[in-house]
Short mmCIF file of C-alpha atoms and ligand atoms in Angstrom, two decimals:
data_model
loop_
_atom_site.label_atom_id
_atom_site.label_comp_id
_atom_site.label_asym_id
_atom_site.label_seq_id
_atom_site.Cartn_x
_atom_site.Cartn_y
_atom_site.Cartn_z
CA MET A 1305 -8.51 31.28 -68.47
CA LEU A 1306 -6.22 33.02 -65.65
CA LEU A 1307 -6.31 31.68 -62.57
CA GLN A 1308 -7.01 34.62 -60.25
CA PHE A 1309 -5.39 34.25 -56.81
CA ARG A 1310 -5.21 36.73 -54.26
CA GLY A 1311 -5.32 39.33 -56.84
CA LEU A 1312 -2.21 37.77 -58.72
CA THR A 1313 -2.42 36.78 -62.41
CA ILE A 1314 -1.02 33.53 -62.56
CA SER A 1315 0.35 32.44 -66.34
CA THR A 1316 -0.01 29.14 -68.17
CA ILE A 1317 3.28 28.04 -67.23
CA GLU A 1318 2.85 28.73 -63.43
CA LYS A 1319 -0.59 26.89 -63.84
CA ILE A 1320 1.25 23.93 -65.01
CA ALA A 1321 4.10 23.77 -62.55
CA LEU A 1322 1.18 23.98 -59.83
CA SER A 1323 -0.35 21.28 -61.15
CA VAL A 1324 2.09 19.56 -61.28
CA THR A 1325 2.98 20.31 -57.38
CA LEU A 1326 -0.45 19.43 -56.56
CA PHE A 1327 -0.29 16.30 -58.36
CA ILE A 1328 2.80 15.34 -56.60
CA PHE A 1329 1.52 16.16 -53.43
CA ILE A 1330 -1.84 14.30 -53.46
CA GLY A 1331 -0.03 11.26 -54.75
CA PHE A 1332 2.55 11.31 -51.64
CA THR A 1333 -0.20 11.71 -48.96
CA TYR A 1334 -2.44 8.78 -50.73
CA SER A 1335 0.77 6.72 -50.56
CA VAL A 1336 1.31 7.51 -47.07
CA TYR A 1337 -2.22 7.24 -45.97
CA ALA A 1338 -2.33 3.42 -47.99
CA SER A 1339 0.41 2.05 -46.56
CA GLY A 1340 -1.54 2.19 -43.22
CA PRO A 1341 -0.32 2.37 -39.49
CA GLN A 1342 3.37 2.52 -39.49
CA ASP A 1343 5.64 0.12 -38.05
CA PRO A 1344 6.59 0.57 -34.36
CA ALA A 1345 10.23 1.29 -35.59
CA ASP A 1346 8.93 4.06 -37.95
CA LYS A 1347 6.97 6.07 -35.29
CA ASP A 1348 10.24 5.79 -32.82
CA GLU A 1349 11.71 8.33 -34.53
CA GLU A 1350 9.29 10.81 -34.53
CA GLU A 1351 8.14 10.54 -30.67
CA ASP A 1352 9.88 9.04 -28.50
CA HIS A 1353 7.97 5.73 -27.45
CA SER A 1354 11.26 3.80 -25.86
CA HIS A 1355 9.38 3.74 -22.62
CA VAL A 1356 6.70 1.83 -24.41
CA ILE A 1357 8.97 -0.81 -25.87
CA GLU A 1358 11.16 -1.47 -23.22
CA ALA A 1359 10.91 -4.46 -21.62
CA LYS A 1360 10.53 -4.04 -17.44
CA VAL A 1361 11.42 -7.12 -16.36
CA PRO A 1362 15.15 -7.79 -15.71
CA SER A 1363 16.98 -9.07 -18.61
CA ASP A 1364 18.50 -12.20 -16.34
CA LYS A 1365 14.29 -12.97 -15.85
CA LEU A 1366 13.29 -12.05 -19.34
CA SER A 1367 12.91 -15.59 -21.29
CA GLU A 1368 11.93 -17.37 -17.81
CA MET A 1369 9.01 -15.01 -17.60
CA ARG A 1370 8.19 -15.07 -21.54
CA ARG A 1371 7.47 -18.51 -21.67
CA LEU A 1372 5.25 -18.42 -18.60
CA LYS A 1373 1.59 -19.40 -19.90
CA ASN A 1374 -1.45 -18.11 -17.71
CA PRO A 1375 -2.71 -20.45 -15.77
CA VAL A 1376 -5.86 -18.76 -15.14
CA VAL A 1377 -8.68 -19.46 -17.99
CA ALA A 1378 -10.76 -16.52 -19.47
CA ASN A 1379 -13.76 -16.70 -19.23
CA LYS A 1380 -17.03 -14.36 -18.61
CA LYS A 1381 -16.68 -14.84 -14.42
CA VAL A 1382 -13.33 -14.29 -14.38
CA LEU A 1383 -13.19 -11.40 -16.47
CA GLU A 1384 -16.20 -9.68 -14.36
CA GLU A 1385 -13.96 -10.31 -11.35
CA ALA A 1386 -10.77 -9.13 -12.92
CA LYS A 1387 -12.69 -5.94 -13.67
CA ALA A 1388 -13.60 -5.39 -10.53
CA ILE A 1389 -10.32 -5.50 -9.17
CA TYR A 1390 -9.40 -3.40 -11.76
CA THR A 1391 -11.46 -0.48 -10.88
CA GLY A 1392 -11.54 -1.87 -7.30
CA LYS A 1393 -8.96 -3.12 -4.74
CA GLY A 1394 -6.38 -3.26 -7.45
CA THR A 1395 -6.94 0.35 -7.87
CA CYS A 1396 -5.57 -0.07 -11.68
CA PHE A 1397 -8.28 2.61 -13.07
CA ASN A 1398 -6.58 6.00 -10.81
CA CYS A 1399 -3.20 5.72 -13.50
CA HIS A 1400 -4.34 3.46 -16.37
CA GLY A 1401 -7.92 4.82 -16.53
CA ASP A 1402 -11.52 3.14 -16.94
CA LYS A 1403 -10.90 2.34 -20.34
CA GLY A 1404 -7.33 1.15 -20.02
CA LYS A 1405 -6.02 4.19 -21.69
CA GLY A 1406 -3.28 5.47 -19.77
CA ASP A 1407 -5.35 8.18 -18.71
CA GLY A 1408 -6.82 8.01 -15.28
CA PRO A 1409 -7.29 10.41 -12.77
CA LEU A 1410 -3.75 10.21 -11.09
CA ALA A 1411 -1.88 9.71 -14.70
CA GLU A 1412 -0.59 13.16 -14.76
CA SER A 1413 1.54 12.39 -11.61
CA PHE A 1414 3.89 10.11 -13.89
CA ASN A 1415 6.78 10.65 -16.18
CA PRO A 1416 6.78 8.19 -17.83
CA PRO A 1417 3.07 8.05 -18.12
CA PRO A 1418 1.37 5.11 -16.73
CA ARG A 1419 0.82 2.00 -19.72
CA ASP A 1420 -1.73 2.51 -22.14
CA PHE A 1421 -3.44 -0.94 -22.36
CA TYR A 1422 -5.59 0.52 -25.09
CA ASP A 1423 -2.68 1.20 -27.16
CA LYS A 1424 -4.40 4.28 -28.87
CA ASP A 1425 -1.46 5.33 -30.56
CA ASP A 1426 -0.93 1.56 -32.05
CA ILE A 1427 2.61 1.09 -30.72
CA GLY A 1428 2.05 -2.53 -30.80
CA TRP A 1429 2.58 -3.09 -26.85
CA GLN A 1430 -0.03 -5.88 -26.41
CA LYS A 1431 1.87 -7.74 -29.14
CA ILE A 1432 5.42 -7.51 -27.80
CA ARG A 1433 4.77 -7.95 -24.45
CA THR A 1434 3.94 -11.51 -23.44
CA ASP A 1435 1.41 -12.44 -20.30
CA GLY A 1436 4.66 -13.51 -18.25
CA GLU A 1437 6.31 -10.31 -18.63
CA ILE A 1438 2.67 -8.31 -17.63
CA PHE A 1439 2.50 -10.61 -14.83
CA TRP A 1440 5.87 -9.95 -13.47
CA VAL A 1441 5.12 -6.49 -13.55
CA ILE A 1442 1.46 -6.62 -11.66
CA THR A 1443 3.64 -8.39 -9.30
CA ASN A 1444 6.91 -6.72 -8.56
CA GLY A 1445 6.35 -2.99 -10.12
CA ALA A 1446 7.84 -1.19 -12.46
CA GLY A 1447 9.86 2.34 -12.24
CA ALA A 1448 8.75 5.30 -10.05
CA GLY A 1449 4.86 4.51 -10.32
CA MET A 1450 3.82 0.95 -10.51
CA PRO A 1451 3.48 -0.41 -7.13
CA PRO A 1452 4.31 -3.86 -6.43
CA PHE A 1453 1.09 -5.82 -6.07
CA ALA A 1454 2.95 -8.82 -4.63
CA ASP A 1455 1.57 -8.63 -1.22
CA MET A 1456 -1.72 -6.94 -2.22
CA LEU A 1457 -3.03 -9.49 -4.85
CA SER A 1458 -3.11 -12.81 -4.84
CA ASP A 1459 -1.39 -14.94 -7.82
CA GLU A 1460 -4.85 -15.80 -9.44
CA GLU A 1461 -6.01 -12.16 -8.78
CA ARG A 1462 -3.03 -10.93 -10.79
CA TRP A 1463 -3.15 -13.80 -13.44
CA SER A 1464 -6.57 -12.70 -14.39
CA LEU A 1465 -5.45 -8.87 -14.32
CA VAL A 1466 -3.50 -10.01 -17.13
CA ILE A 1467 -6.20 -11.55 -19.08
CA TYR A 1468 -8.44 -8.22 -18.42
CA ILE A 1469 -5.53 -6.16 -19.92
CA ARG A 1470 -5.56 -8.81 -23.09
CA GLU A 1471 -9.50 -7.94 -23.34
CA ILE A 1472 -8.74 -4.12 -23.42
CA GLY A 1473 -6.43 -4.70 -25.94
CA LYS A 1474 -8.73 -6.73 -28.06
CA SER A 1475 -11.52 -4.33 -28.12
CA SER A 1476 -8.67 -1.82 -28.79
CA ALA A 1477 -7.56 -3.80 -32.19
CA THR A 1478 -11.35 -3.56 -32.61
CA ASP A 1479 -11.90 -0.47 -32.32
CA LEU A 1480 -9.02 0.17 -35.05
CA ALA A 1481 -10.39 -1.84 -37.43
CA THR A 1482 -13.49 -0.20 -37.00
CA LYS A 1483 -12.06 2.80 -37.92
CA GLY A 1484 -9.78 1.73 -40.42
CA LYS A 1485 -12.72 0.43 -42.55
CA LYS A 1486 -14.49 3.92 -42.18
CA LYS A 1487 -11.47 5.71 -43.39
CA HIS A 1488 -10.92 3.70 -46.31
CA MET B 78 -16.72 -32.51 31.06
CA LYS B 79 -13.40 -31.90 31.97
CA ARG B 80 -13.90 -35.38 34.02
CA ILE B 81 -14.65 -37.41 30.69
CA ILE B 82 -11.79 -35.85 28.63
CA TRP B 83 -9.67 -36.87 32.07
CA ASP B 84 -11.31 -40.26 32.01
CA ARG B 85 -10.96 -41.12 28.35
CA LYS B 86 -8.39 -39.37 26.67
CA PRO B 87 -5.35 -38.18 29.00
CA LEU B 88 -3.55 -37.36 26.09
CA ARG B 89 -5.53 -34.76 25.01
CA VAL B 90 -5.73 -33.01 28.13
CA LEU B 91 -1.85 -33.09 28.28
CA LEU B 92 -2.11 -31.54 25.06
CA PHE B 93 -4.38 -28.92 26.12
CA ILE B 94 -1.90 -28.08 28.94
CA GLY B 95 0.66 -28.00 26.46
CA VAL B 96 -1.48 -25.69 24.43
CA PHE B 97 -2.21 -23.33 27.12
CA VAL B 98 1.41 -23.27 28.05
CA ILE B 99 3.08 -22.33 24.78
CA GLY B 100 -0.26 -19.66 24.49
CA SER B 101 0.50 -18.42 27.44
CA TYR B 102 4.38 -18.00 26.44
CA LEU B 103 3.30 -16.20 22.92
CA SER B 104 0.70 -13.97 24.79
CA SER B 105 3.94 -12.35 26.55
CA TYR B 106 5.04 -11.28 23.48
CA ALA B 107 1.33 -9.99 22.44
CA ALA B 108 0.12 -6.45 23.11
CA ASN B 109 -0.92 -5.86 26.36
CA GLU B 110 -1.60 -1.74 25.72
CA VAL B 111 -3.69 -0.24 23.01
CA ALA B 112 -2.39 3.51 22.74
CA LYS B 113 -5.16 6.21 23.25
CA LEU B 114 -4.97 8.56 20.03
CA THR B 115 -6.30 12.22 19.46
CA THR B 116 -7.86 13.96 17.12
CA ALA B 117 -5.94 17.22 17.22
CA PRO B 118 -5.45 19.70 18.82
CA GLU B 119 -6.08 17.67 21.48
CA VAL B 120 -2.80 15.40 22.99
CA PRO B 121 -3.25 11.95 24.87
CA PRO B 122 -1.93 12.07 28.48
CA ALA B 123 1.44 11.53 29.18
CA ILE B 124 2.60 8.47 30.03
CA THR B 125 3.17 7.31 33.95
CA ARG B 126 4.53 3.43 32.81
CA ALA B 127 8.02 2.95 32.14
CA GLY B 128 9.34 2.15 28.61
CA GLY B 129 9.07 -1.08 27.29
CA ALA B 130 5.55 -1.66 27.00
CA ASN B 131 3.52 -3.84 24.12
CA VAL B 132 1.33 -1.09 22.57
CA THR B 133 -0.98 -1.51 19.54
CA VAL B 134 -1.87 1.05 17.53
CA GLU B 135 -3.94 0.85 14.82
CA LEU B 136 -4.58 3.84 11.87
CA GLU B 137 -7.39 3.70 9.45
CA SER B 138 -6.31 5.43 6.01
CA THR B 139 -9.67 7.06 3.92
CA GLU B 140 -10.54 9.33 1.49
CA LYS B 141 -13.36 11.99 3.00
CA LYS B 142 -14.77 15.26 1.34
CA GLY B 143 -14.20 18.37 4.22
CA LYS B 144 -13.74 22.24 4.33
CA LEU B 145 -10.74 23.63 3.46
CA SER B 146 -12.28 27.25 3.96
CA ASP B 147 -15.19 29.23 4.02
CA GLY B 148 -17.63 27.80 1.35
CA VAL B 149 -14.47 25.74 -0.22
CA GLU B 150 -14.49 21.80 -0.23
CA TYR B 151 -11.45 19.40 -0.23
CA THR B 152 -11.41 15.91 -0.77
CA TYR B 153 -8.92 14.96 2.03
CA TRP B 154 -6.99 11.37 1.77
CA THR B 155 -6.42 10.88 5.53
CA PHE B 156 -5.46 8.87 8.95
CA GLY B 157 -8.62 8.59 11.03
CA ASP B 158 -10.83 11.02 9.10
CA THR B 159 -8.64 13.56 10.42
CA VAL B 160 -5.89 15.74 8.92
CA PRO B 161 -3.68 16.04 10.56
CA GLY B 162 -4.16 12.18 11.48
CA PRO B 163 -4.41 11.06 15.22
CA PHE B 164 -2.04 12.17 17.61
CA ILE B 165 0.26 8.51 19.05
CA ARG B 166 2.22 8.67 21.71
CA VAL B 167 4.31 5.74 23.24
CA LYS B 168 7.77 5.51 25.00
CA VAL B 169 11.05 5.03 24.17
CA GLY B 170 11.41 1.29 24.65
CA ASP B 171 8.16 -0.09 23.66
CA ASN B 172 7.56 -2.45 21.51
CA VAL B 173 4.93 -1.39 18.86
CA THR B 174 2.49 -3.66 17.07
CA PHE B 175 1.10 -1.11 14.19
CA THR B 176 -1.68 -2.17 12.00
CA LEU B 177 -2.74 -0.07 8.98
CA LYS B 178 -6.50 -0.36 7.47
CA ASN B 179 -7.24 0.89 4.44
CA SER B 180 -11.12 1.89 4.05
CA ALA B 181 -12.83 -0.28 1.82
CA ALA B 182 -14.25 2.95 -0.08
CA SER B 183 -10.84 4.42 -0.53
CA LYS B 184 -10.35 4.82 -4.30
CA ASN B 185 -5.98 4.36 -3.39
CA ILE B 186 -3.68 2.17 -2.10
CA HIS B 187 -2.23 4.02 1.54
CA SER B 188 0.65 3.04 3.05
CA ILE B 189 2.19 4.64 6.50
CA ASP B 190 6.40 5.76 6.81
CA PHE B 191 6.86 6.67 10.74
CA HIS B 192 9.88 8.96 10.86
CA ALA B 193 9.97 7.49 14.63
CA VAL B 194 10.63 3.65 13.20
CA THR B 195 13.72 2.27 12.35
CA GLY B 196 13.63 -0.10 9.47
CA PRO B 197 12.85 -0.11 5.82
CA GLY B 198 11.04 3.09 4.31
CA GLY B 199 9.75 3.72 8.09
CA GLY B 200 6.98 0.68 7.55
CA ALA B 201 6.48 1.92 4.28
CA LYS B 202 6.88 -1.32 2.21
CA ALA B 203 5.19 -3.40 4.60
CA THR B 204 2.33 -1.20 4.85
CA GLN B 205 1.19 -0.57 1.40
CA THR B 206 -2.59 -1.52 1.43
CA SER B 207 -5.10 -1.79 -0.90
CA PRO B 208 -8.47 -0.47 -0.56
CA GLY B 209 -10.09 -2.85 2.37
CA GLY B 210 -6.84 -4.26 2.91
CA LYS B 211 -5.01 -4.13 6.63
CA THR B 212 -1.12 -4.60 6.93
CA ALA B 213 0.71 -4.31 9.98
CA PHE B 214 4.52 -4.50 11.25
CA PHE B 215 6.25 -5.12 14.10
CA TRP B 216 8.90 -1.85 15.79
CA LYS B 217 10.62 -0.88 18.81
CA ALA B 218 10.88 2.50 19.51
CA LEU B 219 14.72 3.33 20.06
CA ASN B 220 14.64 6.89 19.71
CA PRO B 221 12.87 9.57 21.96
CA GLY B 222 11.81 12.85 20.08
CA ILE B 223 8.50 13.97 18.24
CA TYR B 224 7.77 12.81 14.37
CA ILE B 225 6.01 13.36 11.61
CA TYR B 226 4.65 10.22 10.02
CA HIS B 227 2.85 10.08 6.41
CA CYS B 228 1.94 8.14 3.75
CA ALA B 229 4.29 6.96 1.43
CA THR B 230 2.49 5.20 -1.84
CA THR B 231 3.09 6.49 -5.30
CA HIS B 232 2.45 9.15 -6.60
CA ILE B 233 4.04 10.12 -2.70
CA PRO B 234 3.91 14.24 -3.10
CA THR B 235 -0.09 13.74 -4.11
CA HIS B 236 -1.00 11.56 -0.93
CA ILE B 237 0.80 13.80 1.45
CA ALA B 238 -0.66 17.17 -0.33
CA ASN B 239 -3.89 15.49 0.26
CA GLY B 240 -3.61 15.26 3.87
CA MET B 241 -1.89 11.90 4.90
CA TYR B 242 0.02 12.96 7.82
CA GLY B 243 0.11 13.24 11.68
CA LEU B 244 2.61 13.55 14.57
CA ILE B 245 4.03 10.43 16.95
CA LEU B 246 5.31 11.35 20.32
CA VAL B 247 8.46 8.92 21.50
CA GLU B 248 8.40 9.96 25.33
CA PRO B 249 11.88 9.34 26.92
CA GLU B 250 12.18 7.20 29.77
CA LYS B 251 11.50 9.99 32.17
CA GLY B 252 9.10 11.78 30.04
CA LEU B 253 8.62 15.26 29.19
CA SER B 254 8.35 18.07 31.73
CA LYS B 255 5.27 18.36 33.61
CA VAL B 256 3.01 21.48 32.24
CA ASP B 257 -0.48 22.71 32.17
CA ARG B 258 -1.80 22.38 28.72
CA GLU B 259 -0.52 20.42 25.65
CA TYR B 260 -1.58 21.09 22.14
CA TYR B 261 -1.20 19.10 18.50
CA ILE B 262 -0.74 21.41 15.38
CA VAL B 263 0.53 20.44 12.06
CA GLN B 264 1.06 22.69 8.87
CA GLY B 265 -0.03 21.60 5.51
CA ASP B 266 -0.06 23.19 2.13
CA PHE B 267 -2.62 22.64 -0.22
CA TYR B 268 -2.86 22.93 -4.34
CA THR B 269 -6.45 23.46 -5.18
CA LYS B 270 -7.46 24.10 -9.33
CA GLY B 271 -9.19 27.32 -8.47
CA LYS B 272 -7.78 30.43 -7.34
CA THR B 273 -7.69 31.08 -3.52
CA GLY B 274 -11.00 31.38 -2.13
CA GLU B 275 -12.71 30.21 -4.97
CA LYS B 276 -16.06 28.28 -4.21
CA GLY B 277 -16.92 24.73 -4.29
CA LEU B 278 -15.17 21.11 -4.26
CA GLN B 279 -11.48 22.02 -5.42
CA ALA B 280 -9.65 19.55 -7.18
CA PHE B 281 -6.04 19.00 -6.76
CA ASP B 282 -3.62 20.66 -9.06
CA ILE B 283 -0.66 18.78 -9.34
CA GLU B 284 1.15 21.83 -11.50
CA LYS B 285 0.71 23.93 -8.62
CA MET B 286 2.02 21.38 -6.41
CA ARG B 287 5.27 21.06 -8.27
CA ALA B 288 5.45 24.63 -8.68
CA GLU B 289 5.75 24.89 -4.70
CA GLN B 290 2.84 27.75 -5.19
CA PRO B 291 -0.08 26.59 -2.50
CA THR B 292 -3.40 28.23 -2.80
CA TYR B 293 -3.79 27.19 0.72
CA VAL B 294 -1.31 26.86 4.06
CA LYS B 295 -3.34 25.31 7.20
CA PHE B 296 -2.96 24.35 10.42
CA ASN B 297 -4.77 20.94 11.59
CA PRO B 298 -7.70 21.59 8.30
CA MET B 299 -9.92 18.97 9.63
CA ALA B 300 -10.00 18.52 13.23
CA THR B 301 -11.61 19.94 16.06
CA PRO B 302 -12.56 23.22 15.37
CA GLY B 303 -11.97 26.11 18.08
CA ASN B 304 -9.50 27.69 19.49
CA LEU B 305 -6.71 26.73 21.94
CA LYS B 306 -7.48 27.40 25.25
CA ALA B 307 -4.91 28.38 28.37
CA ASN B 308 -5.34 30.22 31.40
CA VAL B 309 -3.02 33.11 32.61
CA GLY B 310 -0.03 31.55 34.56
CA GLU B 311 -0.14 28.27 32.82
CA THR B 312 2.66 26.37 31.01
CA VAL B 313 1.24 25.79 27.31
CA ARG B 314 3.25 22.87 25.19
CA LEU B 315 2.89 22.98 21.40
CA TYR B 316 3.58 20.03 19.44
CA VAL B 317 3.82 21.50 16.14
CA GLY B 318 4.70 19.21 12.92
CA ASN B 319 4.89 20.24 9.07
CA GLY B 320 3.30 17.68 6.54
CA GLY B 321 4.32 20.00 3.54
CA PRO B 322 4.24 18.55 1.31
CA ASN B 323 6.56 21.90 0.16
CA LEU B 324 7.04 24.79 2.52
CA THR B 325 9.18 25.32 5.19
CA SER B 326 7.09 27.03 8.10
CA ALA B 327 8.63 30.20 10.38
CA PHE B 328 6.44 29.19 12.97
CA HIS B 329 5.29 31.93 15.34
CA VAL B 330 2.77 32.93 17.54
CA ILE B 331 2.11 36.50 17.73
CA GLY B 332 2.81 38.46 21.06
CA GLU B 333 4.36 35.20 22.98
CA ILE B 334 8.35 34.33 23.13
CA PHE B 335 9.08 30.60 22.85
CA ASP B 336 10.94 29.85 26.54
CA THR B 337 11.92 26.69 25.12
CA VAL B 338 11.97 25.05 22.03
CA TYR B 339 13.28 21.41 20.99
CA GLN B 340 14.05 22.43 17.69
CA GLN B 341 13.96 19.72 14.87
CA GLY B 342 11.96 17.83 17.85
CA ALA B 343 15.44 16.29 18.94
CA VAL B 344 14.44 15.26 22.36
CA GLY B 345 17.58 15.21 24.28
CA SER B 346 19.61 17.56 23.02
CA GLU B 347 19.73 21.19 24.80
CA PRO B 348 16.89 23.00 23.77
CA ALA B 349 16.78 26.43 22.41
CA LYS B 350 15.42 29.47 24.91
CA ASN B 351 13.61 32.77 24.20
CA VAL B 352 12.76 31.68 20.18
CA GLN B 353 10.56 34.23 18.44
CA THR B 354 10.16 31.90 15.41
CA THR B 355 11.15 28.71 14.64
CA LEU B 356 12.00 26.75 11.74
CA ILE B 357 9.94 23.73 11.03
CA PRO B 358 10.73 21.55 7.30
CA PRO B 359 8.42 19.76 5.89
CA GLY B 360 8.44 16.48 7.61
CA GLY B 361 9.58 17.91 10.61
CA ALA B 362 8.47 19.03 13.94
CA ALA B 363 9.31 20.75 17.23
CA ILE B 364 7.91 21.30 20.65
CA ILE B 365 7.43 24.65 22.06
CA GLU B 366 6.71 25.63 25.33
CA PHE B 367 5.91 29.22 26.90
CA LYS B 368 4.04 30.60 29.96
CA VAL B 369 1.23 32.60 29.20
CA ASP B 370 1.27 35.87 31.29
CA VAL B 371 -1.19 37.94 29.76
CA PRO B 372 -4.92 37.53 28.86
CA GLY B 373 -5.61 37.81 25.31
CA ALA B 374 -5.69 36.05 21.45
CA TYR B 375 -2.54 34.70 20.62
CA ILE B 376 -2.65 34.09 17.14
CA LEU B 377 -0.46 31.22 15.46
CA VAL B 378 1.50 32.07 12.02
CA ASP B 379 3.48 30.90 9.50
CA HIS B 380 5.29 34.15 9.55
CA ALA B 381 5.86 34.01 5.79
CA ILE B 382 3.11 36.11 6.29
CA SER B 383 1.21 36.22 3.24
CA ARG B 384 0.92 32.39 3.66
CA ALA B 385 -0.95 33.41 7.35
CA ILE B 386 -3.00 36.76 6.11
CA ASP B 387 -4.00 35.67 2.47
CA LYS B 388 -3.96 31.45 2.68
CA GLY B 389 -4.90 30.73 5.85
CA ALA B 390 -1.86 29.42 8.40
CA VAL B 391 -3.81 31.12 11.47
CA GLY B 392 -4.65 29.61 14.48
CA ILE B 393 -5.69 31.38 17.85
CA LEU B 394 -4.60 30.37 21.37
CA GLU B 395 -7.25 32.41 23.72
CA VAL B 396 -5.73 32.83 26.94
CA THR B 397 -8.16 34.39 30.23
CA GLY B 398 -7.29 35.49 33.21
CA ALA B 399 -6.38 38.45 35.06
CA GLU B 400 -4.64 41.62 33.57
CA ALA B 401 -0.77 41.36 34.27
CA PRO B 402 -0.15 45.30 33.96
CA ASN B 403 2.88 44.89 35.36
CA VAL B 404 3.97 42.94 32.17
CA PHE B 405 1.79 44.48 29.64
CA LYS B 406 -0.88 47.01 29.69
CA PRO B 407 -2.04 49.33 27.03
CA LEU B 408 -1.59 52.99 27.92
CA LYS B 409 -4.34 55.50 27.49
CA SER B 410 -4.67 57.22 24.15
CA GLY B 411 -7.47 59.20 22.11
CA GLY B 412 -7.40 60.63 18.84
CA ALA B 413 -4.45 61.71 16.52
CA ASP B 414 -3.70 64.74 18.75
CA ALA B 415 -3.90 62.60 22.17
CA GLY B 416 -0.43 63.47 22.84
CA HIS B 417 -0.66 67.24 22.94
CA LYS B 418 -3.01 67.20 25.90
CU1 LIG C 2882 -1.83 7.58 1.00
#
């Protein structure tokens, strides 16, 4: 049988060649797909995520901050209060977005863009950064966009925001896992 | 009751007296005058006292919907619900206690940078205020002049583009010369998603702002409406600021010549005389004085004229009184052939 392709007739040899090519292509695609999400190092080569990965805490403070433990214990009440700060006087939602995806109404003002706590690109930010580091950035600000909240929010309020940010990370992980199941 | 204390607790009385003495000592550092603030185009009255008073100033930052042009609305970010914010008037040597309240209804942090302040950020660092919050700082008015104040919270250009600016006058020791009328005007450039004239509530367009292509250029966009007024023979003083964020104003009054201009608001410098158009950069201001001799409507413009004609940078000074034909009179004319009769 001859394969008709846009008026061109393809010979048997060409058919075999085409089949082999297709087979290799499908196999390759599947292997990439099956390997699951790429690790951050690989992704970095495609798109510049260095601003996501790099520590915002100065190097001389980094080890101290990484050791800090959140003194506020997560519970429903703390989460509700933290959400109220996030969407209210903390004004976090303006840049980081209602869902923490870094897509708030003012997000486009900033370069690099505001932190995506949801980590929708699955870069692994939530895993890399410790509570203490997040607390430090809320306290002291970072770069041109993120203001310091040392004078605007109490220590407890800032720690509770760390809990809220972690909660966003958890919901992201759940969502990604659910999506993953559907795919496979 | 006093006697009971006296009888039973003489130590308490001593303590009471001590507290009273310390209290009055401290209160001599507290403010003893609240600055009168006005909404543009009104200006507070000249200060008749000497400098060195303790003055309190309080502003509230808000986010409020208002008119930008006919049928066009915009959510302004303001000081005191107006754009420009209130006019503040103090005297050189004054000790100012400034408080910024940020409305609980605000969605953003706000702050203030007074160009009249000597100190970090002009107060910006000390006044980053969350919604519902309140901050304060003390400063001494060291230099006379007319100065812009503006919000300095990230993203700063956005806060300024939304209308967060106003003027503060630091009067020189002997005050400014007496004039008949004083008015307050601030120019600002605005950037809307919709084209110029597109109706409805318009959102801020950051790309147009970065490209410095405003859809509107306005004087006092959310202040007391109406024309400025003066009578023939009066001397008018205009305090004209430019909030920007981007455009430099070529400020001009059609049909008038500025007798005196303190360019860059530089009070104490020799003023310029007989100026047609004066440049006012973003973050700058000027004091302009002229006597009005002839009745009529005098149009204030940014003489980068498409901003006036097409984008709204227009204001009117209405001068009433007797005609002055020795200065100006229209000559009789008719149709195209009037000259041949
Ligand atoms: Cu502001």
